[in-house]
Tab-separated table of C-alpha atoms (C1' of nucleotides) in Angstrom:
chain	number	residue	atom	x	y	z
O	215	MET	CA	0.000	0.000	0.000
O	216	SER	CA	1.067	3.555	-0.549
O	217	THR	CA	-0.526	4.809	2.643
O	218	THR	CA	1.841	4.633	5.537
O	219	SER	CA	0.343	2.625	8.371
O	220	PRO	CA	2.267	1.208	11.321
O	221	GLU	CA	3.089	-2.429	10.610
O	222	PRO	CA	1.176	-4.711	12.973
O	223	VAL	CA	3.453	-6.888	15.075
O	224	GLY	CA	1.507	-9.885	16.361
O	225	LEU	CA	0.233	-12.664	14.137
O	226	ARG	CA	-3.317	-11.848	15.165
O	227	GLU	CA	-3.061	-8.215	14.169
O	228	ARG	CA	-1.371	-9.096	10.921
O	229	LYS	CA	-4.143	-11.507	10.031
O	230	LYS	CA	-6.716	-8.905	10.896
O	231	ALA	CA	-5.156	-6.276	8.688
O	232	GLN	CA	-4.813	-8.836	5.941
O	233	LEU	CA	-8.431	-9.904	6.155
O	234	ARG	CA	-9.553	-6.294	6.149
O	235	GLU	CA	-7.691	-5.716	2.944
O	236	THR	CA	-8.967	-8.930	1.426
O	237	LEU	CA	-12.523	-7.852	2.202
O	238	LEU	CA	-11.861	-4.425	0.760
O	239	ASN	CA	-10.423	-5.852	-2.433
O	240	SER	CA	-13.213	-8.382	-2.762
O	241	GLY	CA	-15.817	-5.681	-2.329
O	242	LEU	CA	-14.280	-3.299	-4.817
O	243	ARG	CA	-13.756	-6.030	-7.366
O	244	LEU	CA	-17.330	-7.247	-7.098
O	245	PHE	CA	-18.688	-3.706	-7.218
O	246	HIS	CA	-16.702	-3.198	-10.357
O	247	GLU	CA	-17.849	-6.456	-11.936
O	248	LYS	CA	-21.526	-6.533	-11.014
O	249	GLY	CA	-22.291	-3.042	-9.808
O	250	TYR	CA	-22.682	-1.788	-6.291
O	251	GLU	CA	-26.373	-2.493	-5.788
O	252	LYS	CA	-26.258	-5.970	-7.251
O	253	THR	CA	-23.429	-7.030	-4.986
O	254	THR	CA	-24.555	-8.420	-1.646
O	255	THR	CA	-22.559	-8.343	1.535
O	256	GLU	CA	-22.754	-12.125	1.649
O	257	GLU	CA	-21.035	-12.327	-1.711
O	258	ILE	CA	-18.270	-10.039	-0.543
O	259	ALA	CA	-17.808	-12.146	2.551
O	260	ALA	CA	-17.876	-15.391	0.596
O	261	CYS	CA	-15.387	-13.957	-1.869
O	262	ALA	CA	-13.053	-13.257	1.036
O	263	GLY	CA	-13.734	-16.669	2.523
O	264	VAL	CA	-15.495	-15.528	5.663
O	265	SER	CA	-19.047	-15.253	6.915
O	266	GLN	CA	-21.283	-12.239	6.410
O	267	ARG	CA	-21.176	-11.578	10.127
O	268	THR	CA	-17.432	-11.244	9.987
O	269	PHE	CA	-17.721	-8.788	7.143
O	270	PHE	CA	-19.817	-6.559	9.381
O	271	ARG	CA	-17.218	-6.838	12.117
O	272	TYR	CA	-14.737	-5.181	9.768
O	273	PHE	CA	-17.003	-2.726	7.996
O	274	ALA	CA	-19.898	-0.928	9.642
O	275	SER	CA	-21.820	-0.972	6.401
O	276	LYS	CA	-21.594	-1.905	2.766
O	277	GLU	CA	-21.041	1.734	1.943
O	278	ASP	CA	-18.076	1.820	4.241
O	279	VAL	CA	-16.165	-0.355	1.809
O	280	VAL	CA	-16.397	2.417	-0.720
O	281	LEU	CA	-15.661	5.054	1.870
O	282	GLU	CA	-12.523	3.216	2.885
O	283	ALA	CA	-11.231	3.409	-0.660
O	284	VAL	CA	-12.215	7.030	-1.032
O	285	GLU	CA	-10.403	7.924	2.137
O	286	GLY	CA	-7.228	6.603	0.630
O	287	VAL	CA	-7.698	8.959	-2.272
O	288	ASP	CA	-8.470	11.832	0.069
O	289	GLU	CA	-5.187	11.329	1.863
O	290	VAL	CA	-3.410	12.012	-1.383
O	291	LEU	CA	-5.536	15.098	-1.879
O	292	CYS	CA	-4.736	16.363	1.602
O	293	ALA	CA	-1.058	15.804	0.990
O	294	ALA	CA	-1.296	17.719	-2.273
O	295	LEU	CA	-3.058	20.538	-0.468
O	296	ARG	CA	-0.352	20.708	2.161
O	297	ALA	CA	2.202	20.966	-0.600
O	298	ARG	CA	0.624	24.085	-2.087
O	299	PRO	CA	2.188	27.452	-1.231
O	300	SER	CA	0.652	28.744	1.957
O	301	ASP	CA	-0.099	32.215	0.604
O	302	GLU	CA	-2.480	30.807	-1.970
O	303	HIS	CA	-6.127	31.467	-1.251
O	304	PRO	CA	-7.614	28.330	0.380
O	305	PHE	CA	-10.116	27.654	-2.340
O	306	ARG	CA	-7.609	28.254	-5.074
O	307	ALA	CA	-5.123	26.033	-3.306
O	308	LEU	CA	-7.735	23.320	-3.107
O	309	ARG	CA	-8.405	23.668	-6.799
O	310	ASN	CA	-4.753	23.380	-7.673
O	311	ALA	CA	-4.267	20.555	-5.199
O	312	MET	CA	-7.041	18.759	-7.019
O	313	ARG	CA	-5.084	19.039	-10.243
O	314	ASP	CA	-1.846	17.900	-8.618
O	315	HIS	CA	-3.640	15.104	-6.826
O	316	TRP	CA	-4.969	13.831	-10.113
O	317	VAL	CA	-1.478	13.522	-11.503
O	318	ILE	CA	-0.349	11.620	-8.449
O	319	LEU	CA	-3.278	9.248	-8.702
O	320	GLU	CA	-2.530	8.544	-12.328
O	321	ARG	CA	1.101	7.958	-11.557
O	322	GLU	CA	0.190	5.439	-8.886
O	323	ASN	CA	-2.670	4.065	-10.835
O	324	LEU	CA	-1.655	0.484	-10.156
O	325	HIS	CA	-2.623	0.931	-6.560
O	326	LEU	CA	-6.026	-0.141	-5.444
O	327	GLN	CA	-7.178	3.173	-4.071
O	328	GLY	CA	-6.561	4.823	-7.393
O	329	SER	CA	-8.594	2.303	-9.317
O	330	ALA	CA	-11.263	2.585	-6.660
O	331	GLY	CA	-11.491	6.280	-7.358
O	332	ASN	CA	-11.890	5.586	-11.030
O	333	PHE	CA	-14.463	2.930	-10.467
O	334	ILE	CA	-16.560	5.258	-8.339
O	335	SER	CA	-16.360	7.869	-11.038
O	336	GLN	CA	-17.435	5.384	-13.648
O	337	SER	CA	-20.450	4.137	-11.762
O	338	PRO	CA	-23.294	6.660	-11.740
O	339	GLU	CA	-24.976	4.249	-9.367
O	340	LEU	CA	-22.580	5.412	-6.693
O	341	PHE	CA	-22.946	9.100	-7.257
O	342	GLU	CA	-25.601	9.561	-4.631
O	343	ALA	CA	-23.758	7.337	-2.206
O	344	ASN	CA	-20.646	9.358	-2.882
O	345	MET	CA	-22.447	12.524	-1.894
O	346	ARG	CA	-23.199	11.045	1.474
O	347	TYR	CA	-19.541	10.623	2.202
O	348	CYS	CA	-18.748	14.197	1.432
O	349	HIS	CA	-19.663	15.538	4.787
O	350	ARG	CA	-17.446	12.955	6.407
O	351	ARG	CA	-14.693	13.720	3.940
O	352	GLN	CA	-14.903	17.464	4.252
O	353	ALA	CA	-13.969	17.316	7.917
O	354	LYS	CA	-10.492	16.101	6.993
O	355	LEU	CA	-10.092	18.687	4.295
O	356	ALA	CA	-11.235	21.402	6.682
O	357	GLU	CA	-8.555	20.230	9.081
O	358	VAL	CA	-5.825	20.759	6.524
O	359	ILE	CA	-7.259	24.098	5.450
O	360	GLY	CA	-7.262	25.107	9.089
O	361	GLU	CA	-3.595	24.207	9.327
O	362	ARG	CA	-2.771	26.195	6.225
O	363	THR	CA	-4.605	29.315	7.288
O	364	GLY	CA	-3.896	29.099	10.981
O	365	VAL	CA	-7.497	28.982	12.124
O	366	ASP	CA	-9.266	26.343	14.157
O	367	PRO	CA	-12.024	24.614	12.168
O	368	ALA	CA	-13.867	24.021	15.436
O	369	THR	CA	-14.401	27.705	16.058
O	370	ASP	CA	-14.095	29.272	12.612
O	371	PRO	CA	-16.649	27.911	10.148
O	372	ARG	CA	-14.754	29.026	7.084
O	373	PRO	CA	-12.444	26.037	6.569
O	374	SER	CA	-15.280	23.575	6.522
O	375	LEU	CA	-17.248	25.975	4.351
O	376	VAL	CA	-14.454	25.969	1.806
O	377	ALA	CA	-14.329	22.187	1.897
O	378	THR	CA	-18.098	21.913	1.606
O	379	VAL	CA	-18.273	24.250	-1.359
O	380	PHE	CA	-15.367	22.408	-2.937
O	381	PHE	CA	-17.175	19.089	-2.793
O	382	ALA	CA	-20.376	20.730	-3.938
O	383	ALA	CA	-18.626	21.975	-7.047
O	384	LEU	CA	-17.101	18.538	-7.581
O	385	ASN	CA	-20.483	16.902	-7.371
O	386	ASN	CA	-21.806	19.341	-9.880
O	387	GLY	CA	-18.890	18.633	-12.151
O	388	PHE	CA	-19.495	14.952	-11.863
O	389	GLN	CA	-23.114	15.440	-12.798
O	390	THR	CA	-22.368	17.431	-15.916
O	391	TRP	CA	-19.634	15.001	-16.847
O	392	SER	CA	-21.819	11.935	-16.522
O	393	ALA	CA	-24.656	13.749	-18.277
O	394	SER	CA	-22.415	14.419	-21.249
O	395	GLY	CA	-21.768	10.766	-21.944
O	396	CYS	CA	-18.641	10.407	-19.782
O	397	THR	CA	-16.784	8.720	-22.609
O	398	ASP	CA	-13.209	9.539	-21.687
O	399	SER	CA	-12.066	7.925	-18.489
O	400	THR	CA	-10.324	10.327	-16.179
O	401	ASP	CA	-9.014	13.272	-18.131
O	402	GLY	CA	-12.403	14.649	-19.029
O	403	LEU	CA	-13.557	14.281	-15.467
O	404	LEU	CA	-10.666	16.325	-14.169
O	405	ARG	CA	-11.432	18.992	-16.744
O	406	ALA	CA	-15.074	19.004	-15.643
O	407	PHE	CA	-14.010	19.354	-12.023
O	408	LEU	CA	-11.643	22.221	-12.691
O	409	HIS	CA	-14.209	23.889	-14.886
O	410	GLN	CA	-16.782	23.839	-12.112
O	411	LEU	CA	-14.287	25.042	-9.547
O	412	ASP	CA	-13.341	27.943	-11.788
O	413	LEU	CA	-16.984	28.856	-12.238
O	414	VAL	CA	-17.620	29.105	-8.514
O	415	PRO	CA	-16.451	32.700	-8.043
O	416	GLU	CA	-18.707	33.863	-10.831
O	417	ALA	CA	-21.551	31.842	-9.378
O	418	VAL	CA	-21.392	33.439	-5.963
O	419	CYS	CA	-19.849	36.890	-6.146
O	420	GLU	CA	-18.336	37.983	-9.427
O	421	THR	CA	-20.217	39.412	-12.374
O	422	TRP	CA	-22.610	36.966	-13.910
O	423	SER	CA	-21.836	37.015	-17.612
O	424	THR	CA	-24.609	37.833	-20.054
O	425	PRO	CA	-27.100	35.159	-21.044
O	426	GLY	CA	-26.281	35.736	-24.719
O	427	ASP	CA	-22.771	34.478	-24.050
O	428	PRO	CA	-23.043	31.179	-22.197
O	429	HIS	CA	-19.600	30.010	-23.236
O	430	HIS	CA	-16.275	31.280	-21.978
O	431	GLN	CA	-12.752	30.021	-22.000
O	432	ALA	CA	-11.218	28.170	-19.076
S	39	MET	CA	-52.769	23.006	1.900
S	40	SER	CA	-50.940	26.079	0.747
S	41	THR	CA	-49.577	24.355	-2.327
S	42	THR	CA	-51.885	24.700	-5.279
S	43	SER	CA	-52.703	21.310	-6.722
S	44	PRO	CA	-55.559	20.555	-9.132
S	45	GLU	CA	-58.495	19.236	-7.123
S	46	PRO	CA	-59.139	15.581	-7.934
S	47	VAL	CA	-62.590	15.008	-9.321
S	48	GLY	CA	-63.557	11.361	-8.852
S	49	LEU	CA	-64.162	9.814	-5.463
S	50	ARG	CA	-61.340	7.394	-6.047
S	51	GLU	CA	-58.806	10.094	-6.754
S	52	ARG	CA	-60.007	12.111	-3.823
S	53	LYS	CA	-59.554	9.166	-1.498
S	54	LYS	CA	-56.097	8.589	-2.884
S	55	ALA	CA	-55.016	12.153	-2.304
S	56	GLN	CA	-56.531	12.038	1.138
S	57	LEU	CA	-54.735	8.839	2.087
S	58	ARG	CA	-51.491	10.225	0.788
S	59	GLU	CA	-51.862	13.207	3.038
S	60	THR	CA	-52.909	11.070	5.970
S	61	LEU	CA	-49.794	8.950	5.526
S	62	LEU	CA	-47.666	12.067	5.247
S	63	ASN	CA	-49.138	13.561	8.410
S	64	SER	CA	-48.843	10.298	10.288
S	65	GLY	CA	-45.223	9.948	9.280
S	66	LEU	CA	-44.254	13.481	10.209
S	67	ARG	CA	-46.079	13.304	13.512
S	68	LEU	CA	-44.429	10.034	14.469
S	69	PHE	CA	-41.023	11.258	13.355
S	70	HIS	CA	-41.535	14.257	15.543
S	71	GLU	CA	-42.690	12.233	18.523
S	72	LYS	CA	-40.299	9.286	18.457
S	73	GLY	CA	-37.572	10.314	16.074
S	74	TYR	CA	-37.021	9.274	12.501
S	75	GLU	CA	-35.002	6.132	13.058
S	76	LYS	CA	-37.224	4.776	15.794
S	77	THR	CA	-40.330	5.102	13.674
S	78	THR	CA	-41.046	2.071	11.507
S	79	THR	CA	-42.937	2.123	8.256
S	80	GLU	CA	-45.406	-0.306	9.775
S	81	GLU	CA	-46.194	2.184	12.499
S	82	ILE	CA	-46.783	4.933	9.980
S	83	ALA	CA	-49.068	2.655	8.009
S	84	ALA	CA	-50.932	1.530	11.125
S	85	CYS	CA	-51.292	5.134	12.243
S	86	ALA	CA	-52.920	5.891	8.908
S	87	GLY	CA	-55.047	2.763	9.119
S	88	VAL	CA	-53.523	0.891	6.209
S	89	SER	CA	-51.031	-1.904	5.674
S	90	GLN	CA	-47.307	-1.426	5.294
S	91	ARG	CA	-47.552	-2.538	1.693
S	92	THR	CA	-49.944	0.282	0.964
S	93	PHE	CA	-47.549	2.754	2.526
S	94	PHE	CA	-44.916	1.701	0.017
S	95	ARG	CA	-47.414	2.158	-2.787
S	96	TYR	CA	-47.635	5.828	-1.883
S	97	PHE	CA	-44.034	6.499	-0.903
S	98	ALA	CA	-41.053	4.915	-2.551
S	99	SER	CA	-39.176	4.938	0.728
S	100	LYS	CA	-39.388	6.085	4.298
S	101	GLU	CA	-37.145	8.980	3.425
S	102	ASP	CA	-39.568	10.076	0.749
S	103	VAL	CA	-42.010	11.106	3.448
S	104	VAL	CA	-39.515	13.688	4.602
S	105	LEU	CA	-38.670	14.660	1.061
S	106	GLU	CA	-42.323	15.266	0.324
S	107	ALA	CA	-42.533	17.758	3.155
S	108	VAL	CA	-39.281	19.422	2.205
S	109	GLU	CA	-40.516	19.871	-1.328
S	110	GLY	CA	-43.412	21.873	-0.012
S	111	VAL	CA	-40.974	24.168	1.723
S	112	ASP	CA	-38.870	24.436	-1.416
S	113	GLU	CA	-41.849	25.646	-3.385
S	114	VAL	CA	-42.100	28.580	-1.040
S	115	LEU	CA	-38.393	29.220	-1.478
S	116	CYS	CA	-38.696	29.117	-5.250
S	117	ALA	CA	-41.591	31.559	-5.112
S	118	ALA	CA	-39.562	33.870	-2.890
S	119	LEU	CA	-36.693	33.661	-5.350
S	120	ARG	CA	-38.938	34.539	-8.257
S	121	ALA	CA	-40.104	37.564	-6.311
S	122	ARG	CA	-36.601	38.980	-5.950
S	123	PRO	CA	-35.552	41.762	-8.358
S	124	SER	CA	-34.123	40.214	-11.474
S	125	ASP	CA	-30.997	42.355	-11.540
S	126	GLU	CA	-29.813	40.888	-8.250
S	127	HIS	CA	-26.902	38.508	-8.521
S	128	PRO	CA	-28.282	34.940	-8.480
S	129	PHE	CA	-26.497	33.906	-5.329
S	130	ARG	CA	-27.381	37.098	-3.534
S	131	ALA	CA	-30.984	36.746	-4.656
S	132	LEU	CA	-31.017	33.226	-3.292
S	133	ARG	CA	-29.641	34.447	-0.009
S	134	ASN	CA	-32.304	37.136	0.285
S	135	ALA	CA	-35.016	34.771	-0.888
S	136	MET	CA	-33.945	32.494	1.936
S	137	ARG	CA	-34.607	35.292	4.410
S	138	ASP	CA	-37.964	36.167	2.840
S	139	HIS	CA	-38.906	32.527	2.644
S	140	TRP	CA	-38.265	32.171	6.350
S	141	VAL	CA	-40.711	34.927	7.133
S	142	ILE	CA	-43.341	33.316	4.944
S	143	LEU	CA	-42.824	29.972	6.645
S	144	GLU	CA	-43.217	31.510	10.067
S	145	ARG	CA	-46.325	33.349	8.993
S	146	GLU	CA	-47.862	30.131	7.733
S	147	ASN	CA	-46.427	28.113	10.532
S	148	LEU	CA	-49.721	26.367	11.163
S	149	HIS	CA	-49.317	24.540	7.913
S	150	LEU	CA	-47.837	21.133	7.932
S	151	GLN	CA	-44.951	21.793	5.572
S	152	GLY	CA	-43.673	24.567	7.771
S	153	SER	CA	-43.621	22.456	10.885
S	154	ALA	CA	-41.994	19.711	8.858
S	155	GLY	CA	-39.202	22.086	8.017
S	156	ASN	CA	-38.749	22.895	11.647
S	157	PHE	CA	-38.834	19.298	12.683
S	158	ILE	CA	-36.132	18.374	10.230
S	159	SER	CA	-34.019	21.183	11.554
S	160	GLN	CA	-34.479	20.002	15.085
S	161	SER	CA	-33.514	16.417	14.419
S	162	PRO	CA	-29.786	16.004	13.837
S	163	GLU	CA	-30.659	12.433	13.027
S	164	LEU	CA	-32.039	13.649	9.741
S	165	PHE	CA	-29.164	15.838	8.764
S	166	GLU	CA	-27.431	13.238	6.686
S	167	ALA	CA	-30.679	12.155	5.117
S	168	ASN	CA	-31.397	15.758	4.341
S	169	MET	CA	-28.131	16.069	2.455
S	170	ARG	CA	-29.176	13.291	0.178
S	171	TYR	CA	-32.194	15.221	-0.937
S	172	CYS	CA	-30.178	18.255	-1.824
S	173	HIS	CA	-29.201	17.111	-5.235
S	174	ARG	CA	-32.820	16.387	-6.001
S	175	ARG	CA	-33.829	19.740	-4.572
S	176	GLN	CA	-31.189	21.760	-6.324
S	177	ALA	CA	-32.572	20.831	-9.720
S	178	LYS	CA	-35.703	22.833	-8.991
S	179	LEU	CA	-33.767	25.784	-7.683
S	180	ALA	CA	-31.517	25.696	-10.724
S	181	GLU	CA	-34.619	25.844	-12.870
S	182	VAL	CA	-35.765	29.076	-11.244
S	183	ILE	CA	-32.273	30.540	-11.385
S	184	GLY	CA	-32.212	29.686	-15.048
S	185	GLU	CA	-35.469	31.567	-15.544
S	186	ARG	CA	-34.173	34.591	-13.690
S	187	THR	CA	-30.913	34.802	-15.589
S	188	GLY	CA	-32.185	33.673	-18.933
S	189	VAL	CA	-29.916	30.677	-19.318
S	190	ASP	CA	-30.812	27.049	-19.774
S	191	PRO	CA	-29.690	24.903	-16.812
S	192	ALA	CA	-29.375	21.974	-19.185
S	193	THR	CA	-26.562	23.592	-21.162
S	194	ASP	CA	-25.131	26.151	-18.735
S	195	PRO	CA	-23.816	24.562	-15.541
S	196	ARG	CA	-23.882	27.764	-13.537
S	197	PRO	CA	-27.491	27.741	-12.281
S	198	SER	CA	-27.132	24.320	-10.759
S	199	LEU	CA	-23.733	25.298	-9.440
S	200	VAL	CA	-25.274	28.244	-7.631
S	201	ALA	CA	-27.974	25.982	-6.198
S	202	THR	CA	-25.430	23.362	-5.184
S	203	VAL	CA	-23.202	25.849	-3.431
S	204	PHE	CA	-26.250	27.364	-1.774
S	205	PHE	CA	-27.262	24.053	-0.245
S	206	ALA	CA	-23.686	23.308	0.677
S	207	ALA	CA	-23.541	26.522	2.668
S	208	LEU	CA	-26.865	25.692	4.265
S	209	ASN	CA	-25.627	22.301	5.302
S	210	ASN	CA	-22.591	23.874	6.812
S	211	GLY	CA	-24.738	26.378	8.643
S	212	PHE	CA	-26.884	23.619	9.965
S	213	GLN	CA	-23.827	21.802	11.226
S	214	THR	CA	-22.458	24.774	13.106
S	215	TRP	CA	-25.918	25.574	14.428
S	216	SER	CA	-26.504	22.087	15.772
S	217	ALA	CA	-22.964	21.941	17.093
S	218	SER	CA	-23.570	25.084	19.117
S	219	GLY	CA	-26.421	23.606	21.091
S	220	CYS	CA	-29.248	24.630	18.766
S	221	THR	CA	-31.241	26.022	21.660
S	222	ASP	CA	-33.356	28.600	19.896
S	223	SER	CA	-35.842	27.117	17.497
S	224	THR	CA	-35.827	28.819	14.135
S	225	ASP	CA	-34.416	32.283	14.465
S	226	GLY	CA	-30.914	31.158	15.302
S	227	LEU	CA	-30.957	28.718	12.449
S	228	LEU	CA	-31.829	31.419	9.954
S	229	ARG	CA	-29.016	33.548	11.322
S	230	ALA	CA	-26.625	30.613	10.968
S	231	PHE	CA	-27.758	30.095	7.385
S	232	LEU	CA	-27.361	33.732	6.427
S	233	HIS	CA	-24.013	33.872	8.165
S	234	GLN	CA	-22.711	30.946	6.147
S	235	LEU	CA	-24.088	32.363	2.934
S	236	ASP	CA	-22.388	35.669	3.612
S	237	LEU	CA	-19.103	33.891	4.274
S	238	VAL	CA	-19.121	32.116	0.948
S	239	PRO	CA	-17.573	34.921	-1.138
S	240	GLU	CA	-14.716	35.200	1.314
S	241	ALA	CA	-14.336	31.436	1.305
S	242	VAL	CA	-13.937	31.141	-2.440
S	243	CYS	CA	-12.624	34.352	-3.916
S	244	GLU	CA	-12.376	37.377	-1.676
S	245	THR	CA	-9.583	38.137	0.741
S	246	TRP	CA	-9.289	35.637	3.506
S	247	SER	CA	-9.173	37.657	6.720
S	248	THR	CA	-6.209	37.255	9.055
S	249	PRO	CA	-6.018	34.301	11.413
S	250	GLY	CA	-5.554	36.652	14.347
S	251	ASP	CA	-9.046	37.984	13.753
S	252	PRO	CA	-11.358	35.001	13.551
S	253	HIS	CA	-14.453	37.048	14.368
S	254	HIS	CA	-16.159	39.543	12.133
S	255	GLN	CA	-19.523	41.227	12.107
S	256	ALA	CA	-22.396	39.990	9.972
F	211	DG	C1'	0.688	-26.422	28.133
F	212	DA	C1'	-3.249	-24.065	30.957
F	213	DG	C1'	-5.974	-20.122	31.122
F	214	DA	C1'	-7.431	-15.651	29.543
F	215	DT	C1'	-8.383	-12.885	25.116
F	216	DT	C1'	-10.043	-12.378	20.973
F	217	DA	C1'	-11.826	-13.730	16.392
F	218	DT	C1'	-15.112	-16.365	13.944
F	219	DG	C1'	-19.377	-19.002	12.615
F	220	DT	C1'	-24.076	-19.961	13.384
F	221	DC	C1'	-28.531	-18.692	14.353
F	222	DA	C1'	-32.319	-15.935	15.119
F	223	DG	C1'	-34.297	-11.677	14.439
F	224	DC	C1'	-35.526	-6.680	12.968
F	225	DG	C1'	-36.699	-3.349	9.523
F	226	DA	C1'	-36.832	-1.499	4.754
F	227	DC	C1'	-38.584	-2.872	0.583
F	228	DT	C1'	-40.683	-5.866	-3.390
F	229	DG	C1'	-43.332	-9.243	-6.241
F	230	DA	C1'	-47.422	-12.050	-6.671
F	231	DC	C1'	-51.961	-13.194	-5.862
F	232	DA	C1'	-56.569	-12.730	-4.124
F	233	DA	C1'	-60.296	-9.833	-2.527
F	234	DG	C1'	-62.685	-5.532	-2.151
F	235	DT	C1'	-64.190	-0.918	-4.099
F	236	DG	C1'	-65.292	2.794	-7.442
F	237	DG	C1'	-66.411	4.011	-12.369
F	238	DC	C1'	-69.163	3.354	-16.152
F	239	DA	C1'	-72.148	1.512	-19.620
F	240	DA	C1'	-76.094	-1.254	-20.944
Y	278	DT	C1'	-79.908	-1.527	-11.359
Y	279	DT	C1'	-76.887	-4.580	-12.914
Y	280	DG	C1'	-72.742	-6.161	-14.388
Y	281	DC	C1'	-68.174	-5.650	-16.067
Y	282	DC	C1'	-63.653	-3.529	-15.846
Y	283	DA	C1'	-60.084	-0.946	-13.792
Y	284	DC	C1'	-57.992	0.148	-9.749
Y	285	DT	C1'	-56.793	-0.272	-4.914
Y	286	DT	C1'	-55.781	-2.877	-0.936
Y	287	DG	C1'	-54.318	-6.696	2.200
Y	288	DT	C1'	-51.807	-10.812	2.832
Y	289	DC	C1'	-47.949	-13.556	2.254
Y	290	DA	C1'	-43.519	-14.782	1.273
Y	291	DG	C1'	-39.106	-13.429	0.267
Y	292	DT	C1'	-34.560	-10.536	-0.281
Y	293	DC	C1'	-31.085	-7.738	1.682
Y	294	DG	C1'	-28.661	-4.839	5.076
Y	295	DC	C1'	-27.536	-5.197	9.645
Y	296	DT	C1'	-27.299	-6.705	14.808
Y	297	DG	C1'	-27.259	-9.349	19.267
Y	298	DA	C1'	-26.275	-13.676	21.550
Y	299	DC	C1'	-23.939	-17.727	22.142
Y	300	DA	C1'	-20.700	-21.421	21.247
Y	301	DT	C1'	-16.350	-22.670	19.144
Y	302	DA	C1'	-11.771	-22.057	17.674
Y	303	DA	C1'	-7.728	-19.481	17.158
Y	304	DT	C1'	-4.097	-16.606	19.321
Y	305	DC	C1'	-1.640	-14.608	23.180
Y	306	DT	C1'	0.328	-14.714	27.928
Y	307	DC	C1'	2.440	-16.792	31.596
DNA sequence: GAGATTATGTCAGCGACTGACAAGTGGCAA
DNA sequence: TTGCCACTTGTCAGTCGCTGACATAATCTC
């Protein structure tokens, strides 16, 4: 794995971590093959060679399998955000981190988390489910934004607001992308994301361009 | 009801509409009394004097009962938005429509939809569920924004982006409001909403105020 | 190697939700 | 009014996500 986690020492802990990953892989693979809805938790468990009950001892819900994968992706995004110059405006930094993060994901595309991100993007079935995660995910992003700007997300609502708006724009981008056929795999999606992010200022404070001119360059 | 719907003519249709409303009222009342999670669909059905199966013939899911009520509230919001001067910036108009809409809701507070809105606000249990509706709800808002600005939401992504960001800010406001005790019923919530909405420009494009000065007047 | 922890399987059960079938009710024409 | 048709409803059985309880088996500790 690319994510740095402390290596478990005992045999028991090693087996546990191993089973968790087996379950995760089984779930993602089945979701990819048959679709999220058509995959049952029993199948995931059977695929990993354990009982359904054991599956639920490792994952609180079926959705959590997806969330687990997404969190891996988010870690890369947070790292990319931390790497941005600290004088960049938070939202702009997030936008640029998104672009950087995409490159990193593509570079490490062999990793599971990366393919999980793709698979979520490719399955409109998961779009709504993905939205549900956002408010869990935004907390982490808000944390990093708080670090960058030197404010405490617990007292200042702005970091989480930035994160929330960021995900909102992403969701919108995903919608337009999937509405427009979503033929190309990842490149078009990134473009859609960046496009939405760049439209946000106009959508909330800048001059709203004339209706006769709906198009404009990125 | 405050919502204008064509009166059903036949006895059959009238009974149907009546049962639908009975189920809706039963659901909302039980949610309010026992909480959303602790209310079963069987109880709602029994409370309305029908079988569970019949409940699911009127509502696709338990969540849809809440959505139904929220949609009533959204209609008021859309009307308030239409009433705003057309030269107002879409996001600003939405923000002001929110304030107007609140007044209307309070004035018609005896109506069911209004109390439903309150009840959702008061139940943190429903916050996550509420988020799920947003992307259904935003489509309607985007429609009205499209009317106002003279662009087609199907081709121009900005109306739905405005709506998405609007709901994102609202969600954030709800979070901070419920995190801070949520003692006052509705007035504090409106203030939290407006506060978040007013922070959005700063969060995405304007100057990010210094960390040493976390507070600022509304 | 014995005893205490911990992980797992099995089983039974709840609640949301669905399909199928039978029975009741309203609408309408002869 | 009668009789037929469409529609609505209840009942039943079943699926799936998810959980608690208990017994068994694996691991860890001494």
